[in-house]
Short mmCIF file of C-alpha atoms in Angstrom, two decimals:
data_model
loop_
_atom_site.label_atom_id
_atom_site.label_comp_id
_atom_site.label_asym_id
_atom_site.label_seq_id
_atom_site.Cartn_x
_atom_site.Cartn_y
_atom_site.Cartn_z
CA PHE A 1 -35.07 15.36 125.11
CA ARG A 2 -34.59 17.20 127.54
CA ARG A 3 -32.94 18.18 131.20
CA THR A 4 -34.46 20.27 133.59
CA TYR A 5 -30.85 22.08 136.08
CA PHE A 6 -30.61 23.30 139.66
CA MET A 7 -28.40 26.67 139.72
CA ASP A 8 -28.55 28.16 143.86
CA LYS A 9 -27.30 31.16 143.06
CA PHE A 10 -31.26 31.61 140.79
CA CYS A 11 -32.76 29.32 142.39
CA VAL A 12 -32.80 30.72 145.69
CA HIS A 13 -34.83 33.86 146.71
CA GLN A 14 -31.70 35.86 147.64
CA GLY A 15 -34.04 38.97 148.57
CA ASP A 16 -37.25 37.63 150.27
CA PRO A 17 -36.25 36.09 153.21
CA ASP A 18 -38.50 33.59 153.18
CA LEU A 19 -38.18 32.97 150.22
CA LYS A 20 -34.84 32.07 151.11
CA ARG A 21 -35.18 30.02 154.07
CA ARG A 22 -38.00 27.34 152.65
CA GLY A 23 -34.98 27.79 149.26
CA VAL A 24 -32.04 26.61 151.99
CA ALA A 25 -34.91 24.05 153.56
CA SER A 26 -35.12 22.38 150.24
CA PHE A 27 -31.63 21.97 148.95
CA ALA A 28 -31.17 18.78 149.76
CA ALA A 29 -34.13 18.20 147.93
CA PHE A 30 -33.75 19.27 144.70
CA ILE A 31 -30.24 17.56 144.75
CA GLY A 32 -31.94 14.73 145.78
CA LYS A 33 -33.68 14.68 142.90
CA SER A 34 -31.14 15.26 140.60
CA GLN A 35 -28.74 12.87 138.26
CA ARG A 36 -26.24 14.64 138.64
CA MET A 37 -24.02 16.93 140.25
CA LEU A 38 -21.50 19.49 138.60
CA LEU A 39 -19.24 20.94 141.18
CA LEU A 40 -16.89 23.97 139.92
CA TRP A 41 -14.16 24.23 141.59
CA SER A 42 -11.73 28.13 142.57
CA PRO A 43 -10.12 27.75 145.89
CA GLN A 44 -12.61 29.33 147.67
CA TYR A 45 -15.43 27.50 147.03
CA PHE A 46 -14.66 25.60 150.30
CA THR A 47 -14.30 28.75 152.04
CA ARG A 48 -17.72 30.18 151.08
CA LEU A 49 -20.29 28.50 153.90
CA TRP A 50 -23.54 28.23 150.24
CA CYS A 51 -20.89 25.96 148.71
CA THR A 52 -19.86 24.33 151.00
CA LEU A 53 -24.58 23.73 152.19
CA GLU A 54 -24.60 22.47 148.67
CA VAL A 55 -21.60 19.64 149.67
CA ALA A 56 -23.62 19.37 152.91
CA ALA A 57 -27.12 18.52 150.89
CA LEU A 58 -25.14 16.34 148.16
CA VAL A 59 -24.06 13.65 151.08
CA ARG A 60 -27.78 13.81 152.96
CA ALA A 61 -29.72 13.16 149.66
CA SER A 62 -26.93 10.31 149.09
CA ASN A 63 -26.81 9.47 152.51
CA GLY A 64 -28.80 5.42 152.60
CA ILE A 65 -31.20 3.23 155.17
CA ASN A 66 -28.24 2.79 157.87
CA GLY A 67 -27.61 6.28 157.14
CA GLN A 68 -24.20 5.46 155.25
CA ILE A 69 -23.02 6.48 152.47
CA GLU A 70 -23.92 3.56 149.74
CA GLY A 71 -22.10 3.95 146.29
CA ALA A 72 -19.95 7.11 145.06
CA LEU A 73 -21.64 10.03 145.56
CA PRO A 74 -23.54 11.65 142.36
CA LEU A 75 -20.65 13.96 141.69
CA ASP A 76 -18.68 15.80 138.95
CA PHE A 77 -16.28 17.91 139.97
CA PHE A 78 -14.12 20.14 137.05
CA PRO A 79 -11.62 22.53 138.71
CA LEU A 80 -12.34 25.77 136.97
CA GLN A 81 -8.55 26.22 136.62
CA LEU A 82 -8.45 23.86 134.52
CA ALA A 83 -9.73 24.69 132.05
CA SER A 84 -7.91 27.84 131.39
CA VAL A 85 -4.95 25.91 131.98
CA SER A 86 -6.26 23.98 128.74
CA CYS A 87 -7.23 26.88 126.48
CA MET A 88 -3.55 27.99 127.05
CA ALA A 89 -1.58 24.40 126.14
CA TRP A 90 -4.26 24.50 122.68
CA LEU A 91 -3.31 27.95 122.61
CA LEU A 92 0.23 27.94 122.67
CA GLN A 93 0.66 24.82 121.07
CA PHE A 94 -1.06 26.55 118.40
CA ILE A 95 1.88 30.12 118.36
CA ALA A 96 4.83 26.61 118.52
CA TYR A 97 2.89 24.45 115.90
CA LEU A 98 2.42 28.56 113.27
CA ALA A 99 5.44 29.16 114.17
CA ILE A 100 7.59 25.55 113.23
CA ASP A 101 5.32 26.34 109.72
CA ILE A 102 6.60 28.45 108.47
CA TYR A 103 10.11 28.40 109.47
CA ARG A 104 9.87 25.33 107.02
CA MET A 105 7.68 26.95 104.28
CA PHE A 106 9.52 30.52 104.26
CA ASN A 107 13.57 29.81 105.19
CA PRO A 108 15.21 26.49 106.30
CA SER A 109 18.14 27.00 105.97
CA ASP A 110 17.38 30.60 107.58
CA VAL A 111 19.17 30.88 110.39
CA ALA A 112 17.74 33.58 111.80
CA ALA A 113 14.66 31.93 110.62
CA ALA A 114 15.69 28.85 113.18
CA SER A 115 16.56 31.24 115.93
CA VAL A 116 12.87 32.81 116.05
CA THR A 117 11.11 28.96 116.59
CA ILE A 118 13.13 28.47 119.08
CA PHE A 119 12.95 31.34 120.37
CA LEU A 120 8.99 30.77 120.42
CA VAL A 121 9.02 26.83 121.04
CA ILE A 122 10.68 27.88 123.56
CA LEU A 123 9.05 30.83 125.59
CA ALA A 124 5.45 29.13 125.00
CA SER A 125 7.07 25.84 126.47
CA MET A 126 7.84 28.18 129.62
CA ILE A 127 4.96 29.85 129.25
CA LEU A 128 3.08 26.70 129.04
CA MET A 129 4.72 24.70 132.26
CA ARG A 130 3.70 27.98 133.95
CA SER A 131 0.48 26.74 133.45
CA LEU A 132 0.81 23.68 134.50
CA THR A 133 2.71 24.30 137.83
CA ALA A 134 0.16 26.95 139.02
CA TYR A 135 -2.77 24.45 138.89
CA ALA A 136 -0.48 21.47 140.42
CA ARG A 137 -0.53 24.18 143.34
CA ALA A 138 -3.92 24.75 143.25
CA ARG A 139 -4.51 20.53 143.46
CA ILE A 140 -2.49 21.06 146.53
CA ALA A 141 -4.37 23.11 148.42
CA LEU A 142 -7.42 21.80 147.80
CA ALA A 143 -6.53 17.53 149.10
CA ASP A 144 -5.68 20.72 151.99
CA GLN A 145 -9.43 22.45 152.06
CA LEU A 146 -11.23 19.09 151.70
CA GLN A 147 -8.80 17.01 154.70
CA ASN A 148 -9.54 20.47 157.44
CA PHE A 149 -13.03 21.18 156.00
CA SER A 150 -15.10 22.66 158.75
CA ILE A 151 -17.76 24.25 157.83
CA GLN A 152 -18.06 26.33 160.63
CA GLU A 153 -15.29 27.94 159.14
CA ALA A 154 -17.07 28.72 156.12
CA GLN A 155 -16.98 32.93 154.84
CA CYS A 156 -20.57 34.28 154.50
CA ALA A 157 -21.17 37.91 153.60
CA ARG A 158 -24.90 37.94 156.81
CA LEU A 159 -24.60 36.47 159.91
CA GLU A 160 -28.29 35.71 159.76
CA ASP A 161 -26.80 34.00 156.94
CA ARG A 162 -24.71 31.16 158.64
CA ALA A 163 -27.80 30.71 161.60
CA LYS A 164 -29.94 29.46 158.86
CA VAL A 165 -26.87 26.89 157.43
CA GLN A 166 -25.96 26.06 160.12
CA GLU A 167 -29.98 25.38 161.36
CA ARG A 168 -29.59 23.63 158.79
CA VAL A 169 -27.42 21.35 158.51
CA LEU A 170 -28.26 20.20 162.60
CA LYS A 171 -31.76 18.95 160.69
CA TRP A 172 -29.68 17.00 158.01
CA PHE A 173 -26.74 15.50 160.97
CA GLU A 174 -25.85 14.38 164.19
CA ASN A 175 -23.89 17.67 164.39
CA LEU A 176 -21.78 19.72 162.15
CA ASP A 177 -18.92 18.10 163.57
CA THR A 178 -20.27 14.84 161.35
CA CYS A 179 -21.93 16.90 158.58
CA ASN A 180 -17.99 18.00 158.71
CA GLN A 181 -16.41 13.87 158.97
CA HIS A 182 -18.66 13.02 156.56
CA ILE A 183 -17.28 15.37 153.47
CA ARG A 184 -13.72 14.80 155.06
CA GLU A 185 -14.35 11.18 154.43
CA LYS A 186 -16.12 10.58 151.04
CA VAL A 187 -16.41 13.59 148.35
CA LYS A 188 -11.92 13.86 149.21
CA ASP A 189 -11.49 10.39 148.55
CA GLN A 190 -13.93 10.67 145.15
CA VAL A 191 -13.09 14.42 144.31
CA LEU A 192 -8.98 12.11 144.59
CA ALA A 193 -8.98 9.46 143.34
CA VAL A 194 -10.57 11.76 140.30
CA LEU A 195 -8.79 14.53 139.12
CA GLY A 196 -6.04 12.16 139.91
CA PRO A 197 -1.98 13.05 141.62
CA SER A 198 -1.78 16.91 141.92
CA GLN A 199 0.81 16.54 138.96
CA HIS A 200 -1.04 14.88 136.54
CA TYR A 201 -3.08 16.99 133.65
CA PRO A 202 -5.62 14.69 131.69
CA THR A 203 -4.98 13.17 127.74
CA ARG A 204 -7.96 14.48 127.00
CA MET A 205 -7.30 18.06 127.10
CA ILE A 206 -4.67 17.93 125.28
CA LEU A 207 -4.63 14.74 122.33
CA PRO A 208 -7.50 16.72 119.74
CA VAL A 209 -4.57 19.36 119.36
CA MET A 210 -1.10 16.54 120.03
CA LEU A 211 -3.15 14.00 117.31
CA ILE A 212 -4.00 16.59 114.79
CA ASN A 213 -0.06 17.88 114.79
CA ILE A 214 1.22 14.40 115.55
CA PHE A 215 -1.09 13.24 111.92
CA ASP A 216 0.69 16.93 110.13
CA GLU A 217 4.02 15.73 111.06
CA ALA A 218 3.71 12.22 109.46
CA ASP A 219 2.95 14.41 106.17
CA TYR A 220 5.55 15.73 106.29
CA ILE A 221 7.67 12.12 106.77
CA SER A 222 6.22 10.51 103.93
CA SER A 223 6.25 13.57 101.62
CA GLY A 224 10.30 13.27 101.78
CA HIS A 225 10.20 16.40 103.67
CA HIS A 226 13.05 15.80 105.95
CA VAL A 227 14.93 14.16 103.18
CA ASP A 228 14.83 17.27 101.00
CA GLN A 229 15.77 19.34 103.99
CA GLY A 230 18.19 17.58 105.60
CA ALA A 231 19.05 18.20 109.12
CA ASN A 232 16.83 21.56 108.98
CA GLY A 233 14.27 19.20 108.61
CA TRP A 234 14.59 17.49 111.21
CA PHE A 235 16.18 19.73 113.13
CA SER A 236 12.21 21.13 113.22
CA SER A 237 11.37 18.15 113.85
CA MET A 238 13.14 17.68 117.11
CA CYS A 239 11.73 21.75 118.19
CA TRP A 240 7.74 20.28 118.38
CA CYS A 241 9.06 17.12 119.77
CA CYS A 242 10.31 19.44 122.75
CA PHE A 243 7.19 21.40 123.16
CA VAL A 244 5.25 18.30 122.55
CA GLY A 245 7.69 16.83 125.57
CA THR A 246 6.70 19.71 128.48
CA ALA A 247 3.07 18.37 128.48
CA VAL A 248 3.76 14.33 128.09
CA PRO A 249 4.89 13.98 131.11
CA VAL A 250 2.27 15.39 133.24
CA CYS A 251 -0.53 13.81 130.93
CA TYR A 252 -1.51 10.11 131.47
#
C-alpha cells in the first residue's frame, strides 16, 4: 500500500520564477486530485499569502457544477497548539501520578511526603490549566481570523508573489471578495464544527492516560490498600482525582 503526498514547500520551486509560476498555477489541480488536505494550523496561518492560496485552491477544487460547494470539504484541520497542550497534559499527568505513587510506597504517614505530593499535584494542575487557557485563546483567535478572512490582507515576503497569487485566485473566482466569502462561510463553519467550542479539549487526546490511572487506582482499591492506609490512602486518591478533575470539564 503506497501513498503519495504533496507538500507545497518542497513541491513548488522557490528559486526559478517560471517553475514557481507553473507550480502555483497547478495548486488547484494537485489539491483536486488529493483525497484529503491536512491543514496544520498556527495563529499565523491565515495571515500568510501562500497559505491562503492553499485554502482557496481547496475551495475551488471542491466547487460543484453550479459553482457551489457540495458536501463537506476534504479537509483535516489540526491546530499545532493542540499537540503542544496534549504533550504537556501527558507529561504533567505522569509527574503527578509518579508523585502520588512515591508518596504511597515510601511513607504515606509522613506529613512532609503528603505536603510534597499536594504541591506537585497543584503545580501540575496549574501548568496544565495555563496551557489549556492559551489553547482556548488561540481558538478564539482562529474564529476571528475565519470570520474576517481577507486574502487581500494576507502577508508575503515578495511583492511579485502577491500579484501571482491574486492572478491565480481571480481565475478560480469572480473576484477576491467571492473567494473571501466562500472561506468565511464554508471553511469557517466546517472547522469550528469539528473543533467545537473554544473551551473544548478532545477527549481522545487525554483519555488513554486517564484510563491507565483509573485502572491503577482500581488495583489499589481491590487490593485493600485504602483500607490498610486508612485516611491517608483515601487522601492520596483524592489528590489524584483533583488533578484529573482539572481536565475533565474541558474534555467532552
